[in-house]
PDB file of C-alpha atoms in Angstrom:
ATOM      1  CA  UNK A  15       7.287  -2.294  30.558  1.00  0.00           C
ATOM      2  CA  UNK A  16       3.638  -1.908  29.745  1.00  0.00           C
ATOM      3  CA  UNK A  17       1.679  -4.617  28.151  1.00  0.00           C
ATOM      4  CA  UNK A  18       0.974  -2.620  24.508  1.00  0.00           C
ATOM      5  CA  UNK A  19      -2.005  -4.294  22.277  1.00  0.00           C
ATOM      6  CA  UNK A  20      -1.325  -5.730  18.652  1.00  0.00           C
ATOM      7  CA  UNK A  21      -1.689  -3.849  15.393  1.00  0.00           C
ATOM      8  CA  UNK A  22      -5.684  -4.181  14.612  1.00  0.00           C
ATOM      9  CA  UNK A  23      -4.561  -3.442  10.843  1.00  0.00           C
ATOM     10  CA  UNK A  24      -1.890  -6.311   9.958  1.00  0.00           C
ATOM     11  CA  UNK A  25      -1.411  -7.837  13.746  1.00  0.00           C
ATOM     12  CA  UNK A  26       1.803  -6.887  14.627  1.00  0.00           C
ATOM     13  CA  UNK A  27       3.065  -7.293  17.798  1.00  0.00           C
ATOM     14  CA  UNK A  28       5.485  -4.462  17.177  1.00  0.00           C
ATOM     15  CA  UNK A  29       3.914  -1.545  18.122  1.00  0.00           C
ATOM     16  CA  UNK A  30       4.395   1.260  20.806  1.00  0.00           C
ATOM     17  CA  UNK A  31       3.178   4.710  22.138  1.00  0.00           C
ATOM     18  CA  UNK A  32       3.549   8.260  20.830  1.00  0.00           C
ATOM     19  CA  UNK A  33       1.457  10.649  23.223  1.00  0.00           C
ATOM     20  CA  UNK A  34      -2.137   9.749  23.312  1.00  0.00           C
ATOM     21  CA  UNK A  35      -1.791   7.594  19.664  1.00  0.00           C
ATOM     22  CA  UNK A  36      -0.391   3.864  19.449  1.00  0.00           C
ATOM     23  CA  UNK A  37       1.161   3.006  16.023  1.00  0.00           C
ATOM     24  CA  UNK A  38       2.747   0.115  14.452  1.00  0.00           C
ATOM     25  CA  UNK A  39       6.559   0.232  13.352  1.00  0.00           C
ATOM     26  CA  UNK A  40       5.438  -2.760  10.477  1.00  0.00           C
ATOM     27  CA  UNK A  41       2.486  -1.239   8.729  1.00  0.00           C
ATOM     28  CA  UNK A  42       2.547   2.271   9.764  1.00  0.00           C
ATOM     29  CA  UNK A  43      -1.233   2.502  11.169  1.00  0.00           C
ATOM     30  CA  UNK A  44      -2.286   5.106  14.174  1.00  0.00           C
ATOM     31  CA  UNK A  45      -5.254   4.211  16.491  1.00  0.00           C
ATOM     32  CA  UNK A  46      -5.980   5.709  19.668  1.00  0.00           C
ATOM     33  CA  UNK A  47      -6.480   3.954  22.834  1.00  0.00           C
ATOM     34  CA  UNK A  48     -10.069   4.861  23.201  1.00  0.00           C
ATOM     35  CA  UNK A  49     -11.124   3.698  19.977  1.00  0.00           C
ATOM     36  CA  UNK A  50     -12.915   0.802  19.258  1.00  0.00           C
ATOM     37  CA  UNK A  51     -11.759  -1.537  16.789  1.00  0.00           C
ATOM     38  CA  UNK A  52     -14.409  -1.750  14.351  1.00  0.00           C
ATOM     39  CA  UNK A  53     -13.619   1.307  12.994  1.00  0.00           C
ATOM     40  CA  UNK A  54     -10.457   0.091  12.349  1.00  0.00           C
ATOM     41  CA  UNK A  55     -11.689  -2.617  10.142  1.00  0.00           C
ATOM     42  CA  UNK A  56     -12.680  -0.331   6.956  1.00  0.00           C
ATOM     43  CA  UNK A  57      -9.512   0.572   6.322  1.00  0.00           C
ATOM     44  CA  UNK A  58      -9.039  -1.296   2.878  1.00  0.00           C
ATOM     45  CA  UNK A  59      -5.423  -2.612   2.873  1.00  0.00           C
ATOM     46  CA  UNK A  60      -3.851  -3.118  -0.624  1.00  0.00           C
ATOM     47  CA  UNK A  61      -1.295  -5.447  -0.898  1.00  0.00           C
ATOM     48  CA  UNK A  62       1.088  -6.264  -4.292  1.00  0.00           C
ATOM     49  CA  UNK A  63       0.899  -9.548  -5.918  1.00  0.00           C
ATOM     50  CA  UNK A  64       3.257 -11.419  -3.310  1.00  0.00           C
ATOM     51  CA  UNK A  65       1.180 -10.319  -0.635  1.00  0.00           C
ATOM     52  CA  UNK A  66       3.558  -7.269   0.930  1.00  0.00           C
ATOM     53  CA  UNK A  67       1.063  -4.318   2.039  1.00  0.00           C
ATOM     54  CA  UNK A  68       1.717  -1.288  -0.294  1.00  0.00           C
ATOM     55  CA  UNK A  69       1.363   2.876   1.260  1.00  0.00           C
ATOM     56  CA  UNK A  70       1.805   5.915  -0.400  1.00  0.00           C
ATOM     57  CA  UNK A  71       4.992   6.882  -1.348  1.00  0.00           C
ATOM     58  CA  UNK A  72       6.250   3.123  -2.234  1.00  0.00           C
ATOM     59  CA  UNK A  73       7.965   2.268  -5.343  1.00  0.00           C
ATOM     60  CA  UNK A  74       6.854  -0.618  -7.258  1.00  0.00           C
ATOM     61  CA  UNK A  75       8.440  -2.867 -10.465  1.00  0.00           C
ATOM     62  CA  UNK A  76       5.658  -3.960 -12.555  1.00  0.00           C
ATOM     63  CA  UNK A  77       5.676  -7.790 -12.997  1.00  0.00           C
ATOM     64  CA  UNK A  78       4.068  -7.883 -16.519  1.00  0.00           C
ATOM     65  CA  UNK A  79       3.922  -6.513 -19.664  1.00  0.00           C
ATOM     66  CA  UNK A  80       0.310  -3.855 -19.675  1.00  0.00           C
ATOM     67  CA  UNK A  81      -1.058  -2.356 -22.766  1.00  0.00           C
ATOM     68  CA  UNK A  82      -1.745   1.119 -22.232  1.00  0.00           C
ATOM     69  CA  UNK A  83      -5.567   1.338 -23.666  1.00  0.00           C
ATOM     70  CA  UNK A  84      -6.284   3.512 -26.175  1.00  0.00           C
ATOM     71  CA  UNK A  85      -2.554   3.763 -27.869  1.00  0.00           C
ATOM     72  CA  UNK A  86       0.038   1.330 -29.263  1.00  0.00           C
ATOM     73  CA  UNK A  87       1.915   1.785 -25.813  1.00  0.00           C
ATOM     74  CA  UNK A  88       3.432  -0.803 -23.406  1.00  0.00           C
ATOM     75  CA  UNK A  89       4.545  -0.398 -19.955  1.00  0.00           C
ATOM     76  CA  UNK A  90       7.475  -3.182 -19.986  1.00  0.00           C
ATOM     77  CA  UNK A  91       7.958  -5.783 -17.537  1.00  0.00           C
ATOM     78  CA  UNK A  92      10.828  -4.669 -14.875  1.00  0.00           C
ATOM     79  CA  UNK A  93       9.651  -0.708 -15.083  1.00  0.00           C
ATOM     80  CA  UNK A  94      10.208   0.767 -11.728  1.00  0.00           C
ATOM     81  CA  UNK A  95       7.086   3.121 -10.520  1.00  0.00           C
ATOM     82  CA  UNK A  96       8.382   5.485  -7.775  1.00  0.00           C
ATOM     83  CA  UNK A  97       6.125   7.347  -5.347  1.00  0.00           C
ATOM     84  CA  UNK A  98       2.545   6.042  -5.801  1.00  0.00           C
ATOM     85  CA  UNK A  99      -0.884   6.814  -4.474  1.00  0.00           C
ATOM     86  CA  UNK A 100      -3.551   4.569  -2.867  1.00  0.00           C
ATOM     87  CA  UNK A 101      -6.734   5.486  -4.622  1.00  0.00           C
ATOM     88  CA  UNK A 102     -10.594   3.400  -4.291  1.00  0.00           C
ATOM     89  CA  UNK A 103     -11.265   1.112  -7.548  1.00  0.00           C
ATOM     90  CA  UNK A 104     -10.702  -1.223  -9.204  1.00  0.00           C
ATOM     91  CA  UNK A 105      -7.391   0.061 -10.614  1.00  0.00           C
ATOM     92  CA  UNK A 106      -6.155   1.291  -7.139  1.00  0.00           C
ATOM     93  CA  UNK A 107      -2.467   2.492  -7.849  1.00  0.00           C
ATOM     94  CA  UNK A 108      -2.257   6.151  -9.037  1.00  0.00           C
ATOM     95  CA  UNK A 109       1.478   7.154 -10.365  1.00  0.00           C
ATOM     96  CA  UNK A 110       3.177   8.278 -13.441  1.00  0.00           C
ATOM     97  CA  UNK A 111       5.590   6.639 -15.724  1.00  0.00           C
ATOM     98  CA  UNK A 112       8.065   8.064 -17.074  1.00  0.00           C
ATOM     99  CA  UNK A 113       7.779   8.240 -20.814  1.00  0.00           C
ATOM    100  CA  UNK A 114       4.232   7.430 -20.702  1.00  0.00           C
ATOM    101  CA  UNK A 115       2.532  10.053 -17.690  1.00  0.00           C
ATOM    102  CA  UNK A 116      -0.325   9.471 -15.554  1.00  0.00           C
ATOM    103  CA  UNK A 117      -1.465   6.216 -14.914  1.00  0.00           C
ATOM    104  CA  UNK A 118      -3.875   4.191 -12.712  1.00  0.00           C
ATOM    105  CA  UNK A 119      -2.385   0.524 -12.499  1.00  0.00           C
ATOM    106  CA  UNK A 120      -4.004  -2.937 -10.692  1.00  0.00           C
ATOM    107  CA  UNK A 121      -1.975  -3.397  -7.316  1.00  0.00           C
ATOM    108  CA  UNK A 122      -1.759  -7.532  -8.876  1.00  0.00           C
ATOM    109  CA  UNK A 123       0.761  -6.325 -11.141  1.00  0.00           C
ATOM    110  CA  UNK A 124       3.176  -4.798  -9.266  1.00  0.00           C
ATOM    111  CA  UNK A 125       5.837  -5.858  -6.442  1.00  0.00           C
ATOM    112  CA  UNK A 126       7.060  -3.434  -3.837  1.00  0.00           C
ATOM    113  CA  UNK A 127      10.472  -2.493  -4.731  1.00  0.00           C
TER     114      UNK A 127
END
């Protein structure tokens, strides 16, 4: 068995080799074995408000009641947010809600599903 190297996103021991590209089975990330590791450390990693790292595609429950600004709605504590997008910001969950559309949510008020 070769020695492989730990995930420079999250750490993982867990990782192995697919062609010329290592990825880890935890987090999901892809590096090559020629590149340094430096670059690897822009990669902004959001995480949910008990600390699990959230990708594209997750589902999330939202862990608080949110006024929606700008009309009398509420998204309700318990609503389950399926498929979302990773987005730069300060609200840095892009998704839509059923009954209430598009919507840009804080990743400290959710909890992967």
């Amino acid at each position: 068995m070769t020695d492989l190297p730990n995930c420079p996103k999250c750490g993982s021991e867990y990782t192995y080799n697919d062609g010329n590209m290592t990825i880890c089975s935890e987090c999901a990330h892809e590096w090559s074995a020629d590149a340094s590791n430096d670059n690897n450390d822009d990669a902004k990693v959001i995480k949910d408000s008990n600390g699990n790292i959230l990708q594209d595609g997750d589902t999330v429950t939202v862990i608080k009641d949110l006024k929606v600004k700008g009309s009398s709605l509420v998204v309700k504590v318990g609503t389950r947010v399926k498929n979302i997008r990773l987005v730069d910001g300060d609200h840095d969950i892009d998704c839509k809600i059923d009954g209430i559309g598009a919507m840009k949510l804080k990743s400290e008020f959710v909890k992967k599903a």
